[in-house]
Amino acid sequence: MITFNYLEMKRTLIIVLLLVTGVSKGADMKVGIASRPITPPLPFWMSGYAVRNAPSTEVLHDIWAKAMVIEKNEKNRVVIVTTDLLGLSPEISEGIAQRVEKKHGVDRSQLLLNSSHTHCGPAVWPSLSMIFDFSPEDQRKAVNYNLKLIEDIVDIIDSAFAKLTPMQLWSGHGSTDFAMNRRQPTDHGIINGINPKGPVDHDVPVLIAKTPDGKIRAILFGYACHNTTLGGNSINISGDYAGFAQIELQKAYPEATALFFIGCAGDQNPQPRGTVDLAMQHGKSLTDAVQKVLLSNNLKPIYPPIRTAYQKVSLGFQSFNIDSCRSDILSSDIFKQRRAKLMLEAYNKNWDISEYTYPLQVVRFNRDLTILAMGDEVVVDYSLKMKKKYRNENLFVAGYCNQVMCYIPSKRVLEEGGYEAETSMIYYGLPGPFKNEIEDRITIAVSKLMKEVGVKTSKNNK
Ligand SMILES: [Zn+2]
């Protein structure tokens, strides 16, 4: 009896020690990482700028899809995919989600798909389809690229699952200041320019996965800035500054995969911009910010459980104006003409063009890290607001998640007008602008998702 009690006490002591040090929790997590280039076969039309009048024929550097699976068990896991693309369509995201659910039982809320919004990537049809005048051959290539993209991303997710090994996650934050607000006030309203006094979010969130012997295998990092150092005159495929940052980080940590996700960059541009050298310079600034985080003593361990929530919210458009559509169809502006044609067709066929379906997602690791993943081109007001509202959380805010089919303005941006509020809708082929309630609807939906993953609304979180 005496021996039994002694063993019991020893076992209890070990368990208490493990819980206090967190060793048992950390050892429970497994991480798998896989990647592959998704550079299109050239020549191929690029997306992002309406001024381009020829397809790309050269590659500056390959663009990539990268997957990181983080798992404790089937109920506690997340699959994070980053892509060097302008944005994904719902058709592509749902195509991937359905296959991954069938193969691995991954729930929709456990799959987070981000695109870097590089303007030097391939056209991902039908996003921004108003800027293209595809020949039947171009159209065939665009559809084939989409199908291959779904296959490639499902493949890397399969590989990441096959490579799951015990790892410890750590997170930290750095900063760099090359992102600048681009909504420049003028006597003629807001233009796309520079606004040094406008709101910015210079946070560089970092999440790393390390093997038990301390080797870094994955570096997930973010920044809220349009991937537009290179302008419309650039017709070489690349990931822009984010592509260079990932390349630099993988040179510095050859055993690691660097995965970039973009934040609420809707109204943020890199400055200065216009050349490959500047794209490399901004990539280097971002790499330096990440490395500073990795070398600091401020990394925080991240533990399970992993809770996830996903919701699609309906966002209303302001009332559709058939008269302006009729005049736009006679406009000399080809983009207005194309949008009007699409809207009139929808109107005459009684398709609902009064609402937009918007995806929101939250991933929370214990009380250690919360990732808010917002769809589309979200303006920076949202990340600043959410970081203030959920200041007790270690919050990463990602934009351009799960789909990129329009801008998401805040109430302020809608009231001010300009590209992100109104004119961008022409190129995206949407009736627009959104109703003023957009920000409130999104804020309420985020609160609901936060609650689902266990975020308590404290006095500080109001
Ligand atoms: Zn954009």
Short mmCIF file of C-alpha atoms and ligand atoms in Angstrom, two decimals:
data_model
loop_
_atom_site.label_atom_id
_atom_site.label_comp_id
_atom_site.label_asym_id
_atom_site.label_seq_id
_atom_site.Cartn_x
_atom_site.Cartn_y
_atom_site.Cartn_z
CA MET A 1 0.00 0.00 0.00
CA ILE A 2 2.82 2.37 0.90
CA THR A 3 4.49 1.80 -2.52
CA PHE A 4 1.21 2.41 -4.38
CA ASN A 5 0.61 5.73 -2.59
CA TYR A 6 4.15 6.81 -3.33
CA LEU A 7 3.72 6.06 -7.07
CA GLU A 8 0.38 7.88 -7.11
CA MET A 9 1.93 10.95 -5.50
CA LYS A 10 4.85 10.88 -7.92
CA ARG A 11 2.51 10.63 -10.93
CA THR A 12 0.34 13.50 -9.65
CA LEU A 13 3.43 15.63 -9.09
CA ILE A 14 4.65 14.99 -12.65
CA ILE A 15 1.22 15.89 -14.13
CA VAL A 16 1.08 19.11 -12.06
CA LEU A 17 4.61 20.02 -13.17
CA LEU A 18 3.77 19.37 -16.85
CA LEU A 19 0.63 21.49 -16.65
CA VAL A 20 2.48 24.33 -14.94
CA THR A 21 5.31 24.32 -17.49
CA GLY A 22 2.92 23.76 -20.40
CA VAL A 23 5.11 20.96 -21.77
CA SER A 24 2.28 18.46 -22.12
CA LYS A 25 0.06 20.99 -23.97
CA GLY A 26 2.80 21.95 -26.44
CA ALA A 27 3.70 18.36 -27.25
CA ASP A 28 0.07 17.70 -28.19
CA MET A 29 0.18 19.87 -31.34
CA LYS A 30 1.18 18.59 -34.73
CA VAL A 31 2.05 20.71 -37.75
CA GLY A 32 2.45 19.77 -41.42
CA ILE A 33 3.61 22.12 -44.16
CA ALA A 34 3.65 21.76 -47.95
CA SER A 35 3.93 24.10 -50.93
CA ARG A 36 4.14 24.21 -54.71
CA PRO A 37 4.51 26.83 -57.44
CA ILE A 38 1.29 28.00 -59.08
CA THR A 39 2.94 30.04 -61.85
CA PRO A 40 0.65 29.86 -64.90
CA PRO A 41 1.77 28.57 -68.28
CA LEU A 42 2.78 31.66 -70.28
CA PRO A 43 1.57 33.69 -72.09
CA PHE A 44 -1.18 34.38 -69.55
CA TRP A 45 -3.23 37.48 -68.69
CA MET A 46 -2.37 39.10 -65.37
CA SER A 47 -4.88 40.64 -62.99
CA GLY A 48 -5.08 43.82 -60.94
CA TYR A 49 -4.59 46.66 -63.42
CA ALA A 50 -7.09 47.62 -66.12
CA VAL A 51 -4.36 49.38 -68.18
CA ARG A 52 -2.56 46.18 -69.21
CA ASN A 53 -3.17 45.36 -72.87
CA ALA A 54 -1.02 42.26 -73.30
CA PRO A 55 -0.57 39.01 -71.39
CA SER A 56 2.52 38.21 -69.34
CA THR A 57 5.31 36.36 -71.13
CA GLU A 58 7.97 36.30 -68.40
CA VAL A 59 8.45 35.25 -64.81
CA LEU A 60 10.33 37.46 -62.34
CA HIS A 61 9.99 34.77 -59.68
CA ASP A 62 7.60 31.85 -59.22
CA ILE A 63 4.38 32.39 -57.30
CA TRP A 64 3.32 29.82 -54.70
CA ALA A 65 0.48 28.15 -52.85
CA LYS A 66 1.47 27.04 -49.33
CA ALA A 67 -0.45 25.04 -46.76
CA MET A 68 0.06 24.69 -43.02
CA VAL A 69 -2.05 22.18 -41.10
CA ILE A 70 -2.09 22.67 -37.32
CA GLU A 71 -3.79 19.88 -35.39
CA LYS A 72 -4.37 18.56 -31.93
CA ASN A 73 -7.16 16.23 -33.04
CA GLU A 74 -10.00 16.28 -35.59
CA LYS A 75 -12.02 18.77 -33.59
CA ASN A 76 -9.05 20.97 -32.84
CA ARG A 77 -7.35 21.88 -36.06
CA VAL A 78 -6.96 24.49 -38.74
CA VAL A 79 -5.67 24.41 -42.31
CA ILE A 80 -4.12 27.73 -43.34
CA VAL A 81 -3.44 28.23 -47.05
CA THR A 82 -1.63 31.25 -48.47
CA THR A 83 -1.42 32.03 -52.18
CA ASP A 84 0.50 34.60 -54.26
CA LEU A 85 -2.64 35.58 -56.15
CA LEU A 86 -4.85 38.65 -56.55
CA GLY A 87 -7.72 36.81 -54.89
CA LEU A 88 -9.79 33.66 -54.90
CA SER A 89 -13.36 33.38 -56.15
CA PRO A 90 -16.04 31.66 -54.02
CA GLU A 91 -16.12 28.92 -56.67
CA ILE A 92 -12.42 28.13 -56.12
CA SER A 93 -12.59 28.37 -52.31
CA GLU A 94 -15.70 26.22 -52.08
CA GLY A 95 -14.24 23.75 -54.60
CA ILE A 96 -11.23 23.33 -52.32
CA ALA A 97 -13.38 23.23 -49.15
CA GLN A 98 -15.66 20.49 -50.47
CA ARG A 99 -12.77 18.26 -51.51
CA VAL A 100 -10.87 18.78 -48.27
CA GLU A 101 -13.96 18.03 -46.22
CA LYS A 102 -14.51 14.79 -48.14
CA LYS A 103 -10.87 13.68 -47.87
CA HIS A 104 -9.94 14.81 -44.38
CA GLY A 105 -13.22 15.71 -42.67
CA VAL A 106 -12.12 19.35 -42.47
CA ASP A 107 -15.04 21.55 -41.53
CA ARG A 108 -15.45 24.83 -43.51
CA SER A 109 -14.54 26.83 -40.41
CA GLN A 110 -11.23 24.92 -40.17
CA LEU A 111 -10.03 26.01 -43.62
CA LEU A 112 -8.61 29.51 -44.00
CA LEU A 113 -7.61 30.56 -47.53
CA ASN A 114 -5.72 33.82 -48.03
CA SER A 115 -4.41 35.48 -51.18
CA SER A 116 -1.59 38.04 -51.11
CA HIS A 117 -3.30 40.34 -53.65
CA THR A 118 -0.21 40.52 -55.84
CA HIS A 119 -1.03 42.56 -58.96
CA CYS A 120 1.62 40.57 -60.83
CA GLY A 121 -0.20 37.26 -60.67
CA PRO A 122 -2.49 35.53 -63.16
CA ALA A 123 -6.10 36.52 -63.79
CA VAL A 124 -8.25 34.42 -61.46
CA TRP A 125 -11.46 34.47 -63.43
CA PRO A 126 -14.12 35.83 -62.83
CA SER A 127 -12.64 38.18 -60.20
CA LEU A 128 -12.26 41.66 -61.79
CA SER A 129 -13.61 40.16 -65.01
CA MET A 130 -14.75 43.62 -66.23
CA ILE A 131 -11.12 44.52 -67.00
CA PHE A 132 -10.69 41.65 -69.46
CA ASP A 133 -11.84 41.07 -73.00
CA PHE A 134 -10.95 37.37 -73.22
CA SER A 135 -10.81 35.53 -76.52
CA PRO A 136 -12.27 31.97 -76.41
CA GLU A 137 -8.69 30.69 -76.06
CA ASP A 138 -7.96 33.09 -73.14
CA GLN A 139 -11.20 31.97 -71.50
CA ARG A 140 -10.26 28.30 -71.87
CA LYS A 141 -6.86 28.98 -70.30
CA ALA A 142 -8.42 30.93 -67.41
CA VAL A 143 -10.89 28.13 -66.63
CA ASN A 144 -8.13 25.49 -66.85
CA TYR A 145 -5.95 27.54 -64.50
CA ASN A 146 -8.77 27.66 -61.94
CA LEU A 147 -9.30 23.90 -62.13
CA LYS A 148 -5.58 23.22 -61.79
CA LEU A 149 -5.39 25.68 -58.86
CA ILE A 150 -8.10 23.76 -56.98
CA GLU A 151 -6.22 20.49 -57.62
CA ASP A 152 -2.86 21.98 -56.60
CA ILE A 153 -4.17 23.44 -53.37
CA VAL A 154 -5.97 20.21 -52.44
CA ASP A 155 -2.70 18.33 -53.19
CA ILE A 156 -0.58 20.51 -50.92
CA ILE A 157 -3.19 20.18 -48.15
CA ASP A 158 -2.98 16.36 -48.59
CA SER A 159 0.83 16.56 -48.34
CA ALA A 160 0.67 18.81 -45.29
CA PHE A 161 -1.61 16.26 -43.57
CA ALA A 162 0.79 13.46 -44.51
CA LYS A 163 3.69 15.40 -42.94
CA LEU A 164 2.10 16.14 -39.56
CA THR A 165 4.78 16.02 -36.85
CA PRO A 166 4.91 17.30 -33.26
CA MET A 167 5.76 20.99 -33.10
CA GLN A 168 5.41 23.95 -30.79
CA LEU A 169 3.85 27.20 -32.00
CA TRP A 170 5.04 30.65 -30.98
CA SER A 171 3.74 34.08 -31.86
CA GLY A 172 4.92 37.68 -31.74
CA HIS A 173 4.46 41.07 -33.35
CA GLY A 174 6.82 43.38 -35.20
CA SER A 175 6.31 46.43 -37.33
CA THR A 176 7.46 48.17 -40.51
CA ASP A 177 6.23 51.40 -42.04
CA PHE A 178 6.23 51.22 -45.85
CA ALA A 179 2.40 50.96 -46.01
CA MET A 180 0.69 54.34 -46.49
CA ASN A 181 -2.96 55.28 -46.69
CA ARG A 182 -3.78 56.03 -50.33
CA ARG A 183 -7.09 57.89 -49.96
CA GLN A 184 -5.95 61.42 -50.77
CA PRO A 185 -8.49 64.18 -50.14
CA THR A 186 -8.67 66.79 -52.94
CA ASP A 187 -11.07 69.57 -53.98
CA HIS A 188 -12.68 67.01 -56.30
CA GLY A 189 -13.14 64.36 -53.61
CA ILE A 190 -10.99 61.38 -52.62
CA ILE A 191 -8.50 60.15 -55.20
CA ASN A 192 -6.10 57.20 -55.26
CA GLY A 193 -2.88 58.94 -54.24
CA ILE A 194 -1.03 59.32 -50.96
CA ASN A 195 -2.40 60.35 -47.61
CA PRO A 196 0.41 60.43 -45.03
CA LYS A 197 -2.10 61.49 -42.36
CA GLY A 198 -4.61 58.70 -43.12
CA PRO A 199 -5.05 55.61 -40.92
CA VAL A 200 -2.53 52.75 -41.26
CA ASP A 201 -1.83 49.45 -39.49
CA HIS A 202 1.92 48.76 -39.42
CA ASP A 203 1.64 45.60 -37.30
CA VAL A 204 3.62 42.56 -38.53
CA PRO A 205 2.01 39.53 -36.85
CA VAL A 206 4.19 36.40 -36.80
CA LEU A 207 3.35 32.76 -36.01
CA ILE A 208 6.10 30.14 -36.15
CA ALA A 209 6.19 26.36 -35.82
CA LYS A 210 9.28 24.79 -34.24
CA THR A 211 10.32 21.15 -33.94
CA PRO A 212 10.95 19.80 -30.41
CA ASP A 213 14.70 20.34 -31.03
CA GLY A 214 14.09 24.02 -31.81
CA LYS A 215 14.22 24.10 -35.63
CA ILE A 216 11.86 26.60 -37.29
CA ARG A 217 9.78 24.83 -39.97
CA ALA A 218 7.10 27.44 -40.73
CA ILE A 219 6.94 31.22 -40.53
CA LEU A 220 3.46 32.66 -41.05
CA PHE A 221 3.60 36.46 -41.21
CA GLY A 222 1.29 39.27 -42.24
CA TYR A 223 1.13 42.91 -43.25
CA ALA A 224 -1.68 45.29 -44.20
CA CYS A 225 -0.51 46.73 -47.51
CA HIS A 226 -1.61 46.34 -51.13
CA ASN A 227 0.85 44.15 -53.02
CA THR A 228 1.25 46.87 -55.63
CA THR A 229 4.82 48.13 -55.57
CA LEU A 230 4.89 47.17 -59.25
CA GLY A 231 2.51 49.09 -61.48
CA GLY A 232 0.42 48.27 -64.53
CA ASN A 233 3.47 48.56 -66.79
CA SER A 234 4.96 45.48 -65.15
CA ILE A 235 4.05 42.32 -67.05
CA ASN A 236 6.36 39.83 -65.35
CA ILE A 237 4.80 37.29 -62.98
CA SER A 238 5.82 37.83 -59.34
CA GLY A 239 4.54 37.99 -55.77
CA ASP A 240 5.62 41.68 -55.53
CA TYR A 241 7.00 42.74 -52.10
CA ALA A 242 5.37 39.76 -50.35
CA GLY A 243 6.97 37.37 -52.87
CA PHE A 244 10.40 38.87 -52.19
CA ALA A 245 9.83 38.77 -48.41
CA GLN A 246 8.99 35.04 -48.53
CA ILE A 247 12.06 34.32 -50.68
CA GLU A 248 14.33 36.29 -48.31
CA LEU A 249 12.97 34.56 -45.21
CA GLN A 250 13.43 31.12 -46.75
CA LYS A 251 17.04 32.05 -47.57
CA ALA A 252 17.59 33.06 -43.95
CA TYR A 253 15.82 29.91 -42.64
CA PRO A 254 16.41 27.25 -45.32
CA GLU A 255 14.53 24.55 -43.38
CA ALA A 256 11.43 26.73 -43.05
CA THR A 257 8.51 27.58 -45.32
CA ALA A 258 7.55 31.27 -45.21
CA LEU A 259 3.84 31.94 -45.67
CA PHE A 260 2.57 35.51 -46.19
CA PHE A 261 -0.98 36.63 -45.43
CA ILE A 262 -2.27 40.11 -46.17
CA GLY A 263 -4.14 42.21 -43.60
CA CYS A 264 -6.81 44.90 -44.03
CA ALA A 265 -4.97 46.52 -46.91
CA GLY A 266 -7.91 47.82 -48.97
CA ASP A 267 -6.80 51.46 -48.75
CA GLN A 268 -3.08 50.90 -48.15
CA ASN A 269 -0.33 51.16 -50.76
CA PRO A 270 3.41 50.63 -50.44
CA GLN A 271 5.43 53.84 -50.69
CA PRO A 272 7.48 54.56 -52.66
CA ARG A 273 6.45 52.31 -55.51
CA GLY A 274 7.00 51.61 -59.21
CA THR A 275 10.14 49.46 -59.63
CA VAL A 276 11.40 45.93 -58.95
CA ASP A 277 14.12 47.42 -56.71
CA LEU A 278 11.44 49.02 -54.55
CA ALA A 279 9.49 45.74 -54.36
CA MET A 280 12.71 44.06 -53.16
CA GLN A 281 13.33 46.90 -50.70
CA HIS A 282 9.86 46.56 -49.17
CA GLY A 283 10.26 42.77 -49.11
CA LYS A 284 13.52 43.28 -47.20
CA SER A 285 11.87 45.70 -44.72
CA LEU A 286 9.20 43.11 -44.01
CA THR A 287 11.78 40.30 -43.70
CA ASP A 288 13.80 42.44 -41.25
CA ALA A 289 10.67 43.07 -39.16
CA VAL A 290 9.91 39.32 -39.03
CA GLN A 291 13.51 38.40 -38.19
CA LYS A 292 13.56 40.95 -35.39
CA VAL A 293 10.52 39.18 -33.90
CA LEU A 294 12.18 35.77 -34.28
CA LEU A 295 15.37 36.93 -32.57
CA SER A 296 13.55 38.66 -29.71
CA ASN A 297 12.75 37.09 -26.37
CA ASN A 298 9.13 38.15 -26.67
CA LEU A 299 7.70 35.14 -28.50
CA LYS A 300 4.69 33.71 -26.74
CA PRO A 301 3.90 29.95 -26.76
CA ILE A 302 0.61 29.00 -28.41
CA TYR A 303 -1.41 26.08 -27.11
CA PRO A 304 -4.54 24.12 -28.05
CA PRO A 305 -7.53 23.90 -27.98
CA ILE A 306 -8.08 25.28 -31.48
CA ARG A 307 -11.60 26.62 -31.89
CA THR A 308 -12.93 27.81 -35.24
CA ALA A 309 -16.07 29.60 -36.47
CA TYR A 310 -17.23 30.64 -39.93
CA GLN A 311 -20.20 32.62 -41.13
CA LYS A 312 -21.51 34.17 -44.33
CA VAL A 313 -23.19 37.53 -43.82
CA SER A 314 -25.56 39.30 -46.22
CA LEU A 315 -24.46 42.84 -47.06
CA GLY A 316 -26.94 45.01 -48.91
CA PHE A 317 -26.19 47.24 -51.91
CA GLN A 318 -27.76 50.67 -52.20
CA SER A 319 -30.81 50.62 -54.48
CA PHE A 320 -30.04 49.68 -58.07
CA ASN A 321 -30.32 52.57 -60.51
CA ILE A 322 -31.54 51.32 -63.87
CA ASP A 323 -31.36 54.81 -65.45
CA SER A 324 -27.63 55.17 -64.74
CA CYS A 325 -27.17 51.66 -66.17
CA ARG A 326 -28.93 52.71 -69.38
CA SER A 327 -26.65 55.74 -69.74
CA ASP A 328 -23.52 53.72 -68.83
CA ILE A 329 -24.24 51.27 -71.63
CA LEU A 330 -23.73 54.16 -74.06
CA SER A 331 -20.64 55.45 -72.20
CA SER A 332 -17.26 55.70 -73.93
CA ASP A 333 -15.78 54.05 -70.83
CA ILE A 334 -15.55 50.37 -71.78
CA PHE A 335 -15.51 49.24 -68.14
CA LYS A 336 -18.71 51.14 -67.33
CA GLN A 337 -20.24 49.70 -70.49
CA ARG A 338 -19.37 46.12 -69.51
CA ARG A 339 -20.67 46.54 -65.96
CA ALA A 340 -23.92 48.10 -67.21
CA LYS A 341 -24.40 45.22 -69.65
CA LEU A 342 -23.95 42.71 -66.84
CA MET A 343 -26.32 44.59 -64.51
CA LEU A 344 -29.04 44.98 -67.16
CA GLU A 345 -28.79 41.30 -67.97
CA ALA A 346 -29.15 40.42 -64.27
CA TYR A 347 -32.05 42.85 -63.90
CA ASN A 348 -33.91 41.50 -66.92
CA LYS A 349 -33.45 37.91 -65.75
CA ASN A 350 -34.62 38.76 -62.23
CA TRP A 351 -31.32 37.71 -60.61
CA ASP A 352 -30.98 39.11 -57.12
CA ILE A 353 -28.48 41.97 -57.22
CA SER A 354 -29.55 43.53 -53.96
CA GLU A 355 -27.21 41.64 -51.63
CA TYR A 356 -23.65 40.36 -51.39
CA THR A 357 -22.62 37.25 -49.46
CA TYR A 358 -19.62 37.97 -47.28
CA PRO A 359 -17.46 35.36 -45.47
CA LEU A 360 -16.05 35.91 -41.97
CA GLN A 361 -14.00 33.44 -39.93
CA VAL A 362 -12.31 33.25 -36.53
CA VAL A 363 -9.61 30.80 -35.39
CA ARG A 364 -8.64 30.83 -31.72
CA PHE A 365 -5.82 28.93 -30.03
CA ASN A 366 -6.60 28.56 -26.32
CA ARG A 367 -6.44 32.12 -24.94
CA ASP A 368 -3.12 32.66 -26.68
CA LEU A 369 -3.92 33.77 -30.23
CA THR A 370 -7.03 34.74 -32.21
CA ILE A 371 -7.02 35.09 -36.00
CA LEU A 372 -9.86 37.11 -37.52
CA ALA A 373 -10.07 36.27 -41.24
CA MET A 374 -12.17 38.69 -43.27
CA GLY A 375 -13.11 38.27 -46.92
CA ASP A 376 -12.41 40.69 -49.77
CA GLU A 377 -10.51 43.97 -49.91
CA VAL A 378 -11.17 45.23 -46.39
CA VAL A 379 -10.11 48.79 -45.56
CA VAL A 380 -7.79 49.35 -42.60
CA ASP A 381 -10.52 50.87 -40.37
CA TYR A 382 -11.71 47.32 -39.64
CA SER A 383 -8.41 45.99 -38.30
CA LEU A 384 -7.87 49.10 -36.17
CA LYS A 385 -11.41 48.84 -34.81
CA MET A 386 -11.19 45.10 -34.07
CA LYS A 387 -7.78 45.43 -32.40
CA LYS A 388 -9.23 48.10 -30.12
CA LYS A 389 -12.43 46.19 -29.44
CA TYR A 390 -10.65 42.90 -28.72
CA ARG A 391 -7.59 44.40 -27.07
CA ASN A 392 -7.39 41.55 -24.54
CA GLU A 393 -6.80 39.07 -27.37
CA ASN A 394 -3.50 38.46 -29.16
CA LEU A 395 -5.26 39.34 -32.42
CA PHE A 396 -4.10 38.79 -36.01
CA VAL A 397 -6.45 40.39 -38.55
CA ALA A 398 -6.28 39.04 -42.10
CA GLY A 399 -8.15 40.47 -45.09
CA TYR A 400 -8.52 38.92 -48.58
CA CYS A 401 -9.59 35.61 -47.00
CA ASN A 402 -11.74 32.97 -48.71
CA GLN A 403 -12.80 35.30 -51.53
CA VAL A 404 -11.84 38.60 -53.21
CA MET A 405 -14.73 39.91 -55.29
CA CYS A 406 -14.98 43.57 -54.14
CA TYR A 407 -13.81 46.19 -51.63
CA ILE A 408 -15.27 46.29 -48.13
CA PRO A 409 -15.47 49.93 -47.10
CA SER A 410 -16.10 51.16 -43.56
CA LYS A 411 -18.92 53.59 -42.80
CA ARG A 412 -16.39 56.45 -42.88
CA VAL A 413 -14.98 55.41 -46.27
CA LEU A 414 -18.50 54.99 -47.69
CA GLU A 415 -19.45 58.49 -46.57
CA GLU A 416 -16.25 59.99 -48.00
CA GLY A 417 -16.68 58.18 -51.35
CA GLY A 418 -13.82 57.43 -53.76
CA TYR A 419 -12.41 54.25 -55.27
CA GLU A 420 -12.85 51.80 -52.37
CA ALA A 421 -16.42 53.03 -51.74
CA GLU A 422 -17.75 53.36 -55.24
CA THR A 423 -15.72 53.32 -58.45
CA SER A 424 -14.00 49.98 -57.75
CA MET A 425 -17.45 48.38 -58.08
CA ILE A 426 -17.32 49.08 -61.83
CA TYR A 427 -14.22 46.89 -62.29
CA TYR A 428 -15.61 44.20 -60.00
CA GLY A 429 -18.89 44.16 -61.95
CA LEU A 430 -21.13 44.83 -58.94
CA PRO A 431 -24.06 47.25 -58.64
CA GLY A 432 -22.61 49.02 -55.56
CA PRO A 433 -22.04 50.99 -53.44
CA PHE A 434 -22.86 49.10 -50.23
CA LYS A 435 -25.45 50.39 -47.78
CA ASN A 436 -24.11 52.41 -44.85
CA GLU A 437 -25.06 49.62 -42.42
CA ILE A 438 -22.19 47.46 -43.79
CA GLU A 439 -19.83 48.20 -40.88
CA ASP A 440 -22.46 47.51 -38.20
CA ARG A 441 -23.47 44.25 -39.87
CA ILE A 442 -19.87 43.06 -40.01
CA THR A 443 -19.15 44.16 -36.42
CA ILE A 444 -22.21 42.24 -35.12
CA ALA A 445 -21.24 39.12 -37.11
CA VAL A 446 -17.65 39.27 -35.80
CA SER A 447 -18.97 39.55 -32.20
CA LYS A 448 -21.05 36.42 -32.75
CA LEU A 449 -18.07 34.48 -34.14
CA MET A 450 -15.83 35.68 -31.30
CA LYS A 451 -18.39 34.42 -28.80
CA GLU A 452 -18.49 31.04 -30.57
CA VAL A 453 -14.73 30.59 -30.09
CA GLY A 454 -14.93 31.61 -26.44
CA VAL A 455 -13.90 35.27 -26.50
CA LYS A 456 -15.56 36.87 -23.52
CA THR A 457 -17.00 40.34 -24.03
CA SER A 458 -15.48 42.11 -21.07
CA LYS A 459 -15.82 45.78 -20.23
CA ASN A 460 -12.48 46.25 -21.98
CA ASN A 461 -13.76 44.54 -25.13
CA LYS A 462 -16.69 46.90 -25.75
ZN ZN B 1 -6.92 45.93 -54.47
#
